[in-house]
């Protein structure tokens, strides 16, 4: 049977709910076809393939979906164009002619329904040509996708909320990183002050003694001059000079003055080294990726934590050959400080903290081990969790290893840990020479 054998424009044919006859006659087949058109979820329509794409047929379910009578839609030559949302129409009109090249087009747009609101529709159009290849008709299928669009909008909103949350979490992480760094530095501040105050103290003391020595020396010189004026006799003068030298212990003063100056200079150098270590550790002003030497970072960090470690552990350094790497140097120094301080806290007394380095292929590694108490097996899987700590209340924030893990992960690296209770712990930081996505400032 051909379509022209049935009057598609008859809205009475095959109304909803009517079961089509099944006697196999052409009329019955036509009625069944109409039944299927009226009950499919999509609105089936046909338009002329030119001009204003006037509708020539609209399936009856347009009334249920859009609220319009199919015959009203067919009667108005501009019905389709006039009901597309003004914001969506330009994109459709500018590309509709492509259907004559591609043979098919699909659009998603808002369509005004009878109550004045808009539904999102998916419109799939296909060009039909006659036997001579001349465009004959455009067949379209309109499907209501409003619910899908609502879900997409909701998912997009949730995605934006998640991105905002991720941004806030990153900001909170950065704040925690800074807080942990400041907390760690605060924890060591007393030791650093002690390290600085000690050399400054004995420099001041030495300078005070040196001032007294200088006064004595001037007194000796004055007495020399007086003796020479008062005693013209040579032997008597020599005896007098020897007596004055002995009373002032001039030989001791000469030797001790040299020692005092040397110690004072050494003390000032220690102050300078400590201050330089603080600068190297923090890398003040360097917040971008930099090519840096990890050995220099380890040494400056060791100077910072020296007072924390020197009374309970001996440092053994076994540095291998390390090429410079692209990194956030101050953040890696924070990792080294966390691991060194943890190693020191794990040792009660007379322990050893070993630092080994090396590289293989395009990776470098830094191993920090200790002979301390070790980590219980049940805790090994949790040591990198935020706020997890086995230390006494008030002795730690539980953020050091978590933030260290995050810093190493940001560098595209990894941290490995091996520990045995009563024997000690060994952390190994593996870092790539060129972190993924990092660029040199």
Short mmCIF file of C-alpha atoms in Angstrom, two decimals:
data_model
loop_
_atom_site.label_atom_id
_atom_site.label_comp_id
_atom_site.label_asym_id
_atom_site.label_seq_id
_atom_site.Cartn_x
_atom_site.Cartn_y
_atom_site.Cartn_z
CA UNK A 1 0.00 0.00 0.00
CA UNK A 2 1.25 3.55 -0.78
CA UNK A 3 0.80 6.51 1.60
CA UNK A 4 -1.35 8.39 -0.89
CA UNK A 5 -4.02 5.70 -0.47
CA UNK A 6 -4.77 7.13 3.00
CA UNK A 7 -5.87 10.59 4.06
CA UNK A 8 -3.26 11.54 6.70
CA UNK A 9 -4.92 14.90 7.21
CA UNK A 10 -8.01 13.28 8.67
CA UNK A 11 -7.73 13.72 12.44
CA UNK A 12 -10.52 11.27 13.06
CA UNK A 13 -8.60 8.34 11.63
CA UNK A 14 -7.15 6.07 14.30
CA UNK A 15 -7.86 8.18 17.42
CA UNK A 16 -5.99 7.30 20.62
CA UNK A 17 -7.32 4.23 22.27
CA UNK A 18 -8.86 2.71 19.15
CA UNK A 19 -7.45 -0.69 18.41
CA UNK A 20 -6.97 -1.00 14.63
CA UNK A 21 -8.72 -3.77 12.73
CA UNK A 22 -6.54 -6.64 11.75
CA UNK A 23 -8.23 -8.14 8.73
CA UNK A 24 -5.24 -7.33 6.49
CA UNK A 25 -7.16 -5.13 4.04
CA UNK A 26 -5.53 -1.95 2.72
CA UNK A 27 -7.93 0.11 4.79
CA UNK A 28 -7.03 -1.83 7.91
CA UNK A 29 -3.33 -1.40 7.20
CA UNK A 30 -3.81 2.32 6.73
CA UNK A 31 -5.74 2.56 9.98
CA UNK A 32 -2.99 0.67 11.79
CA UNK A 33 -0.37 2.97 10.30
CA UNK A 34 -2.33 5.97 11.52
CA UNK A 35 -2.66 4.34 14.94
CA UNK A 36 1.09 3.87 15.18
CA UNK A 37 1.76 7.48 14.12
CA UNK A 38 -0.67 8.81 16.70
CA UNK A 39 0.75 6.76 19.55
CA UNK A 40 4.49 7.03 18.94
CA UNK A 41 6.29 9.28 21.47
CA UNK A 42 7.53 11.52 18.65
CA UNK A 43 5.56 13.93 16.50
CA UNK A 44 5.96 12.95 12.84
CA UNK A 45 5.62 15.74 10.31
CA UNK A 46 6.31 16.55 6.67
CA UNK A 47 7.19 19.88 5.06
CA UNK A 48 7.79 21.21 1.59
CA UNK A 49 11.53 21.18 0.74
CA UNK A 50 11.78 24.87 -0.05
CA UNK A 51 10.81 28.36 0.98
CA UNK A 52 9.38 28.52 4.47
CA UNK A 53 9.30 24.72 4.92
CA UNK A 54 5.51 24.82 5.26
CA UNK A 55 4.13 21.79 7.06
CA UNK A 56 2.04 19.45 4.91
CA UNK A 57 1.38 16.78 7.54
CA UNK A 58 1.53 16.58 11.35
CA UNK A 59 0.69 13.47 13.35
CA UNK A 60 -2.24 13.71 15.74
CA UNK A 61 -0.13 13.33 18.92
CA UNK A 62 0.95 16.97 18.42
CA UNK A 63 -2.21 17.81 20.34
CA UNK A 64 -1.05 15.79 23.35
CA UNK A 65 2.55 17.02 23.27
CA UNK A 66 2.22 20.63 22.12
CA UNK A 67 -1.46 21.41 22.64
CA UNK A 68 -2.03 22.35 18.98
CA UNK A 69 -4.44 20.79 16.52
CA UNK A 70 -2.49 19.25 13.63
CA UNK A 71 -4.76 20.95 11.08
CA UNK A 72 -3.94 24.38 12.60
CA UNK A 73 -0.23 23.67 12.28
CA UNK A 74 -0.63 22.64 8.65
CA UNK A 75 -2.84 25.65 7.80
CA UNK A 76 -0.29 28.24 8.95
CA UNK A 77 2.68 28.35 6.50
CA UNK A 78 4.92 30.00 9.12
CA UNK A 79 3.79 27.91 12.07
CA UNK A 80 7.09 26.08 12.61
CA UNK A 81 9.33 29.13 12.26
CA UNK A 82 7.07 31.32 14.40
CA UNK A 83 7.11 28.95 17.37
CA UNK A 84 10.85 28.37 17.68
CA UNK A 85 12.45 30.29 20.57
CA UNK A 86 13.98 33.55 19.27
CA UNK A 87 17.36 32.67 20.75
CA UNK A 88 17.44 29.31 18.98
CA UNK A 89 16.01 30.33 15.60
CA UNK A 90 19.11 31.99 14.05
CA UNK A 91 21.26 28.89 14.42
CA UNK A 92 18.61 26.77 12.74
CA UNK A 93 17.82 29.14 9.90
CA UNK A 94 21.49 29.70 9.05
CA UNK A 95 22.19 26.00 8.59
CA UNK A 96 18.89 24.56 7.39
CA UNK A 97 19.96 24.71 3.73
CA UNK A 98 22.65 22.13 4.54
CA UNK A 99 19.95 19.48 4.46
CA UNK A 100 20.07 19.67 0.66
CA UNK A 101 23.77 18.81 0.79
CA UNK A 102 23.90 16.37 3.68
CA UNK A 103 20.43 14.85 3.26
CA UNK A 104 19.72 15.00 6.99
CA UNK A 105 19.97 17.43 9.90
CA UNK A 106 19.27 17.31 13.63
CA UNK A 107 18.55 20.21 15.96
CA UNK A 108 17.74 20.78 19.60
CA UNK A 109 15.70 23.89 20.31
CA UNK A 110 12.89 25.30 22.42
CA UNK A 111 9.39 25.23 20.92
CA UNK A 112 6.50 27.32 22.23
CA UNK A 113 3.46 25.27 23.24
CA UNK A 114 -0.13 26.46 23.49
CA UNK A 115 0.12 27.72 27.11
CA UNK A 116 3.01 30.00 26.13
CA UNK A 117 5.76 27.99 27.80
CA UNK A 118 8.58 26.29 25.92
CA UNK A 119 9.51 22.65 25.60
CA UNK A 120 12.92 21.44 24.51
CA UNK A 121 12.54 19.40 21.32
CA UNK A 122 14.92 17.17 19.41
CA UNK A 123 14.16 17.61 15.72
CA UNK A 124 15.52 15.06 13.25
CA UNK A 125 14.95 15.97 9.59
CA UNK A 126 15.57 13.89 6.46
CA UNK A 127 15.29 14.96 2.83
CA UNK A 128 13.35 12.69 0.46
CA UNK A 129 14.05 12.91 -3.27
CA UNK A 130 11.97 11.60 -6.19
CA UNK A 131 13.19 9.12 -8.76
CA UNK A 132 14.93 11.94 -10.64
CA UNK A 133 16.84 13.12 -7.58
CA UNK A 134 14.76 16.25 -7.16
CA UNK A 135 13.96 17.21 -3.54
CA UNK A 136 10.43 16.01 -2.92
CA UNK A 137 9.70 16.29 0.78
CA UNK A 138 11.28 16.76 4.20
CA UNK A 139 10.23 14.29 6.87
CA UNK A 140 10.81 15.26 10.48
CA UNK A 141 10.51 13.71 13.93
CA UNK A 142 9.97 15.97 16.98
CA UNK A 143 10.71 14.44 20.38
CA UNK A 144 10.20 16.13 23.73
CA UNK A 145 13.58 16.21 25.53
CA UNK A 146 12.65 18.75 28.20
CA UNK A 147 13.26 16.31 31.03
CA UNK A 148 16.63 15.34 29.59
CA UNK A 149 17.59 19.00 29.30
CA UNK A 150 16.48 19.61 32.86
CA UNK A 151 18.66 16.74 34.03
CA UNK A 152 21.58 18.06 31.96
CA UNK A 153 21.17 21.50 33.48
CA UNK A 154 21.01 19.99 36.94
CA UNK A 155 24.12 17.91 36.27
CA UNK A 156 25.91 20.97 34.91
CA UNK A 157 24.94 22.93 38.00
CA UNK A 158 26.18 20.09 40.18
CA UNK A 159 29.38 19.95 38.14
CA UNK A 160 29.92 23.65 38.68
CA UNK A 161 29.23 23.17 42.39
CA UNK A 162 31.74 20.33 42.45
CA UNK A 163 34.33 22.46 40.67
CA UNK A 164 33.70 25.21 43.21
CA UNK A 165 34.02 22.68 46.02
CA UNK A 166 37.24 21.33 44.50
CA UNK A 167 38.55 24.88 44.26
CA UNK A 168 37.64 25.49 47.89
CA UNK A 169 39.24 22.18 48.92
CA UNK A 170 42.39 23.13 47.03
CA UNK A 171 42.39 26.50 48.77
CA UNK A 172 41.87 24.77 52.11
CA UNK A 173 44.68 22.34 51.27
CA UNK A 174 47.01 25.23 50.46
CA UNK A 175 46.03 26.91 53.72
CA UNK A 176 46.67 23.68 55.62
CA UNK A 177 50.02 23.39 53.87
CA UNK A 178 50.97 26.88 54.96
CA UNK A 179 49.58 26.28 58.46
CA UNK A 180 51.55 23.07 58.80
CA UNK A 181 54.67 24.78 57.55
CA UNK A 182 54.23 27.62 60.00
CA UNK A 183 53.42 25.15 62.80
CA UNK A 184 56.57 23.18 62.03
CA UNK A 185 58.69 26.32 61.92
CA UNK A 186 57.04 27.51 65.13
CA UNK A 187 57.86 24.19 66.75
CA UNK A 188 61.50 24.70 65.82
CA UNK A 189 61.60 28.43 66.53
CA UNK A 190 62.92 28.00 70.09
CA UNK A 191 65.73 25.77 68.86
CA UNK A 192 66.62 28.15 66.06
CA UNK A 193 66.65 31.07 68.49
CA UNK A 194 68.88 29.04 70.77
CA UNK A 195 71.22 28.27 67.90
CA UNK A 196 71.45 31.96 67.00
CA UNK A 197 71.65 33.23 70.58
CA UNK A 198 74.53 30.93 71.53
CA UNK A 199 77.07 32.34 69.04
CA UNK A 200 75.79 35.87 69.57
CA UNK A 201 76.20 35.36 73.34
CA UNK A 202 79.80 34.27 73.24
CA UNK A 203 80.63 36.88 70.60
CA UNK A 204 79.35 39.55 72.99
CA UNK A 205 81.22 37.99 75.89
CA UNK A 206 84.40 37.80 73.87
CA UNK A 207 84.07 41.35 72.71
CA UNK A 208 83.62 42.45 76.35
CA UNK A 209 86.77 40.60 77.38
CA UNK A 210 88.59 41.96 74.37
CA UNK A 211 87.63 45.48 75.43
CA UNK A 212 89.15 44.87 78.87
CA UNK A 213 92.28 43.42 77.32
CA UNK A 214 92.69 46.44 75.12
CA UNK A 215 92.41 48.71 78.19
CA UNK A 216 95.05 46.66 79.94
CA UNK A 217 97.33 46.81 76.93
CA UNK A 218 97.03 50.58 76.80
CA UNK A 219 97.82 50.68 80.50
CA UNK A 220 100.93 48.58 79.89
CA UNK A 221 102.04 50.88 77.13
CA UNK A 222 101.52 53.89 79.38
CA UNK A 223 103.58 52.30 82.10
CA UNK A 224 106.30 51.50 79.55
CA UNK A 225 106.48 55.14 78.61
CA UNK A 226 106.52 56.29 82.22
CA UNK A 227 109.24 53.82 83.11
CA UNK A 228 111.38 54.93 80.24
CA UNK A 229 111.05 58.54 81.35
CA UNK A 230 111.77 57.80 84.97
CA UNK A 231 114.62 55.27 84.61
CA UNK A 232 117.50 56.23 82.29
CA UNK A 233 119.51 53.25 83.42
CA UNK A 234 119.22 50.46 80.80
CA UNK A 235 119.30 47.36 83.02
CA UNK A 236 116.99 48.94 85.43
CA UNK A 237 114.64 49.82 82.56
CA UNK A 238 114.63 46.25 81.28
CA UNK A 239 113.87 44.96 84.75
CA UNK A 240 111.05 47.41 85.09
CA UNK A 241 109.59 46.41 81.69
CA UNK A 242 109.80 42.73 82.58
CA UNK A 243 108.07 43.43 85.87
CA UNK A 244 105.23 45.29 84.14
CA UNK A 245 104.87 42.55 81.47
CA UNK A 246 104.68 39.90 84.15
CA UNK A 247 102.10 41.83 86.15
CA UNK A 248 99.89 42.26 83.07
CA UNK A 249 100.52 38.71 81.79
CA UNK A 250 101.05 40.24 78.39
CA UNK A 251 102.01 36.96 76.72
CA UNK A 252 98.65 35.43 77.68
CA UNK A 253 96.78 38.47 76.45
CA UNK A 254 98.47 38.32 73.10
CA UNK A 255 97.59 34.65 72.60
CA UNK A 256 94.06 34.91 73.95
CA UNK A 257 93.23 37.92 71.85
CA UNK A 258 93.93 35.87 68.73
CA UNK A 259 91.67 33.07 69.99
CA UNK A 260 88.92 35.49 70.94
CA UNK A 261 88.89 37.11 67.53
CA UNK A 262 88.92 33.71 65.80
CA UNK A 263 86.04 32.40 67.94
CA UNK A 264 84.10 35.60 67.40
CA UNK A 265 84.49 35.32 63.66
CA UNK A 266 83.42 31.69 63.80
CA UNK A 267 80.37 32.62 65.84
CA UNK A 268 79.39 35.30 63.37
CA UNK A 269 79.79 32.78 60.55
CA UNK A 270 77.46 30.41 62.36
CA UNK A 271 74.85 33.13 62.64
CA UNK A 272 75.25 33.88 58.95
CA UNK A 273 74.94 30.18 58.06
CA UNK A 274 71.77 29.80 60.12
CA UNK A 275 70.16 32.82 58.54
CA UNK A 276 71.18 31.61 55.08
CA UNK A 277 69.75 28.18 55.88
CA UNK A 278 66.44 29.79 56.80
CA UNK A 279 66.41 31.64 53.48
CA UNK A 280 67.37 28.54 51.51
CA UNK A 281 64.79 26.46 53.32
CA UNK A 282 61.89 28.82 52.73
CA UNK A 283 62.96 29.94 49.23
CA UNK A 284 61.35 33.31 49.95
CA UNK A 285 59.71 34.72 46.82
CA UNK A 286 60.08 31.48 44.83
CA UNK A 287 56.58 30.11 44.32
CA UNK A 288 57.07 28.89 40.74
CA UNK A 289 58.65 25.73 39.40
CA UNK A 290 62.44 26.07 39.59
CA UNK A 291 65.41 23.92 38.63
CA UNK A 292 67.01 23.11 41.98
CA UNK A 293 69.56 20.83 43.62
CA UNK A 294 68.01 18.53 46.21
CA UNK A 295 71.30 18.22 48.10
CA UNK A 296 71.28 21.97 48.77
CA UNK A 297 67.68 21.71 49.98
CA UNK A 298 68.56 18.79 52.28
CA UNK A 299 71.55 20.63 53.74
CA UNK A 300 69.61 23.83 54.40
CA UNK A 301 66.80 21.80 56.00
CA UNK A 302 69.32 19.96 58.17
CA UNK A 303 70.63 23.31 59.42
CA UNK A 304 67.08 24.30 60.33
CA UNK A 305 66.34 21.12 62.30
CA UNK A 306 69.83 20.71 63.75
CA UNK A 307 68.82 21.71 67.28
CA UNK A 308 65.89 19.26 67.13
CA UNK A 309 68.14 16.34 66.24
CA UNK A 310 71.64 16.88 67.62
CA UNK A 311 70.88 15.82 71.18
CA UNK A 312 69.43 12.44 70.24
CA UNK A 313 70.72 11.33 66.84
CA UNK A 314 73.80 11.30 64.65
CA UNK A 315 73.32 12.29 61.01
CA UNK A 316 74.89 10.03 58.39
CA UNK A 317 74.84 11.41 54.85
CA UNK A 318 75.43 9.15 51.87
CA UNK A 319 74.79 11.45 48.95
CA UNK A 320 74.94 10.03 45.46
CA UNK A 321 75.07 11.95 42.21
CA UNK A 322 71.84 13.89 41.69
CA UNK A 323 71.02 15.91 38.58
CA UNK A 324 69.06 19.13 39.18
CA UNK A 325 65.30 18.66 38.89
CA UNK A 326 62.35 20.90 38.10
CA UNK A 327 60.45 21.33 41.35
CA UNK A 328 58.80 23.57 43.91
CA UNK A 329 61.90 23.72 46.08
CA UNK A 330 60.38 25.24 49.22
CA UNK A 331 57.63 22.61 49.25
CA UNK A 332 60.11 19.74 48.87
CA UNK A 333 62.14 21.25 51.73
CA UNK A 334 58.93 21.07 53.77
CA UNK A 335 58.70 17.35 52.95
CA UNK A 336 62.33 16.79 54.02
CA UNK A 337 61.75 18.72 57.25
CA UNK A 338 58.64 16.69 58.09
CA UNK A 339 60.49 13.41 57.51
CA UNK A 340 63.58 14.52 59.48
CA UNK A 341 61.55 15.83 62.43
CA UNK A 342 59.48 12.62 62.48
CA UNK A 343 62.70 10.60 62.42
CA UNK A 344 64.07 12.60 65.34
CA UNK A 345 60.85 12.20 67.33
CA UNK A 346 60.94 8.43 66.77
CA UNK A 347 64.35 8.21 68.44
CA UNK A 348 64.61 8.43 72.22
CA UNK A 349 68.41 8.83 72.40
CA UNK A 350 71.70 7.82 70.77
CA UNK A 351 70.11 7.02 67.41
CA UNK A 352 71.14 7.40 63.81
CA UNK A 353 69.34 9.25 61.02
CA UNK A 354 70.63 8.30 57.59
CA UNK A 355 70.11 10.28 54.40
CA UNK A 356 70.81 8.54 51.10
CA UNK A 357 70.25 9.87 47.59
CA UNK A 358 70.59 8.59 44.06
CA UNK A 359 69.05 8.55 40.62
CA UNK A 360 68.10 6.09 37.90
CA UNK A 361 66.80 6.81 34.41
CA UNK A 362 64.71 9.97 34.65
CA UNK A 363 64.02 9.68 38.39
CA UNK A 364 65.81 10.75 41.56
CA UNK A 365 65.25 9.39 45.06
CA UNK A 366 65.87 10.59 48.60
CA UNK A 367 65.80 8.08 51.46
CA UNK A 368 65.52 9.22 55.08
CA UNK A 369 65.85 6.43 57.62
CA UNK A 370 66.05 6.24 61.40
CA UNK A 371 66.82 3.72 64.12
CA UNK A 372 63.76 4.72 66.13
CA UNK A 373 60.71 2.95 67.47
CA UNK A 374 59.23 2.03 64.09
CA UNK A 375 55.58 2.05 62.98
CA UNK A 376 53.09 -0.64 63.94
CA UNK A 377 51.83 -2.68 60.92
CA UNK A 378 48.21 -1.67 61.59
CA UNK A 379 49.18 1.99 61.26
CA UNK A 380 51.25 1.77 58.08
CA UNK A 381 48.21 2.03 55.80
CA UNK A 382 46.95 5.15 57.59
CA UNK A 383 50.05 7.29 58.10
CA UNK A 384 49.26 9.48 55.08
CA UNK A 385 45.67 10.15 56.15
CA UNK A 386 44.95 13.76 57.18
CA UNK A 387 44.92 14.28 60.97
CA UNK A 388 46.03 10.70 61.69
CA UNK A 389 48.79 10.63 64.28
CA UNK A 390 50.18 8.20 66.83
CA UNK A 391 51.78 11.00 68.84
CA UNK A 392 50.47 12.20 72.17
CA UNK A 393 47.78 14.87 72.17
CA UNK A 394 49.37 18.25 71.51
CA UNK A 395 52.50 16.74 70.00
CA UNK A 396 51.43 16.76 66.37
CA UNK A 397 48.70 17.87 63.98
CA UNK A 398 48.62 14.68 61.93
CA UNK A 399 49.07 16.74 58.77
CA UNK A 400 52.80 16.47 58.15
CA UNK A 401 52.84 13.19 56.23
CA UNK A 402 49.50 13.89 54.55
CA UNK A 403 50.73 17.20 53.18
CA UNK A 404 54.08 15.65 52.27
CA UNK A 405 52.22 12.99 50.29
CA UNK A 406 50.25 15.71 48.49
CA UNK A 407 53.40 17.69 47.64
CA UNK A 408 55.18 14.64 46.25
CA UNK A 409 52.07 13.65 44.31
CA UNK A 410 51.91 17.18 42.83
CA UNK A 411 55.44 16.58 41.55
CA UNK A 412 54.32 13.36 39.86
CA UNK A 413 56.28 11.30 42.38
CA UNK A 414 55.58 8.81 45.14
CA UNK A 415 56.57 8.07 48.75
CA UNK A 416 57.45 4.55 49.88
CA UNK A 417 57.73 3.52 53.51
CA UNK A 418 59.25 0.47 55.19
CA UNK A 419 59.22 0.02 58.94
CA UNK A 420 59.85 -2.55 61.62
CA UNK A 421 58.77 -2.03 65.19
CA UNK A 422 61.79 -1.51 67.43
CA UNK A 423 64.19 -1.31 64.47
CA UNK A 424 63.29 1.92 62.71
CA UNK A 425 61.60 3.38 59.65
CA UNK A 426 62.72 4.29 56.17
CA UNK A 427 60.88 6.77 53.90
CA UNK A 428 61.92 6.98 50.24
CA UNK A 429 60.77 9.89 48.09
CA UNK A 430 60.87 9.23 44.32
CA UNK A 431 60.67 12.27 42.03
CA UNK A 432 60.76 12.64 38.22
CA UNK A 433 63.30 15.00 36.70
CA UNK A 434 60.48 16.66 34.76
CA UNK A 435 57.11 16.62 36.58
CA UNK A 436 54.10 16.16 34.27
CA UNK A 437 52.57 19.51 33.35
CA UNK A 438 55.22 21.57 35.15
CA UNK A 439 56.85 24.46 33.30
CA UNK A 440 60.00 26.34 34.19
CA UNK A 441 59.27 29.96 35.07
#
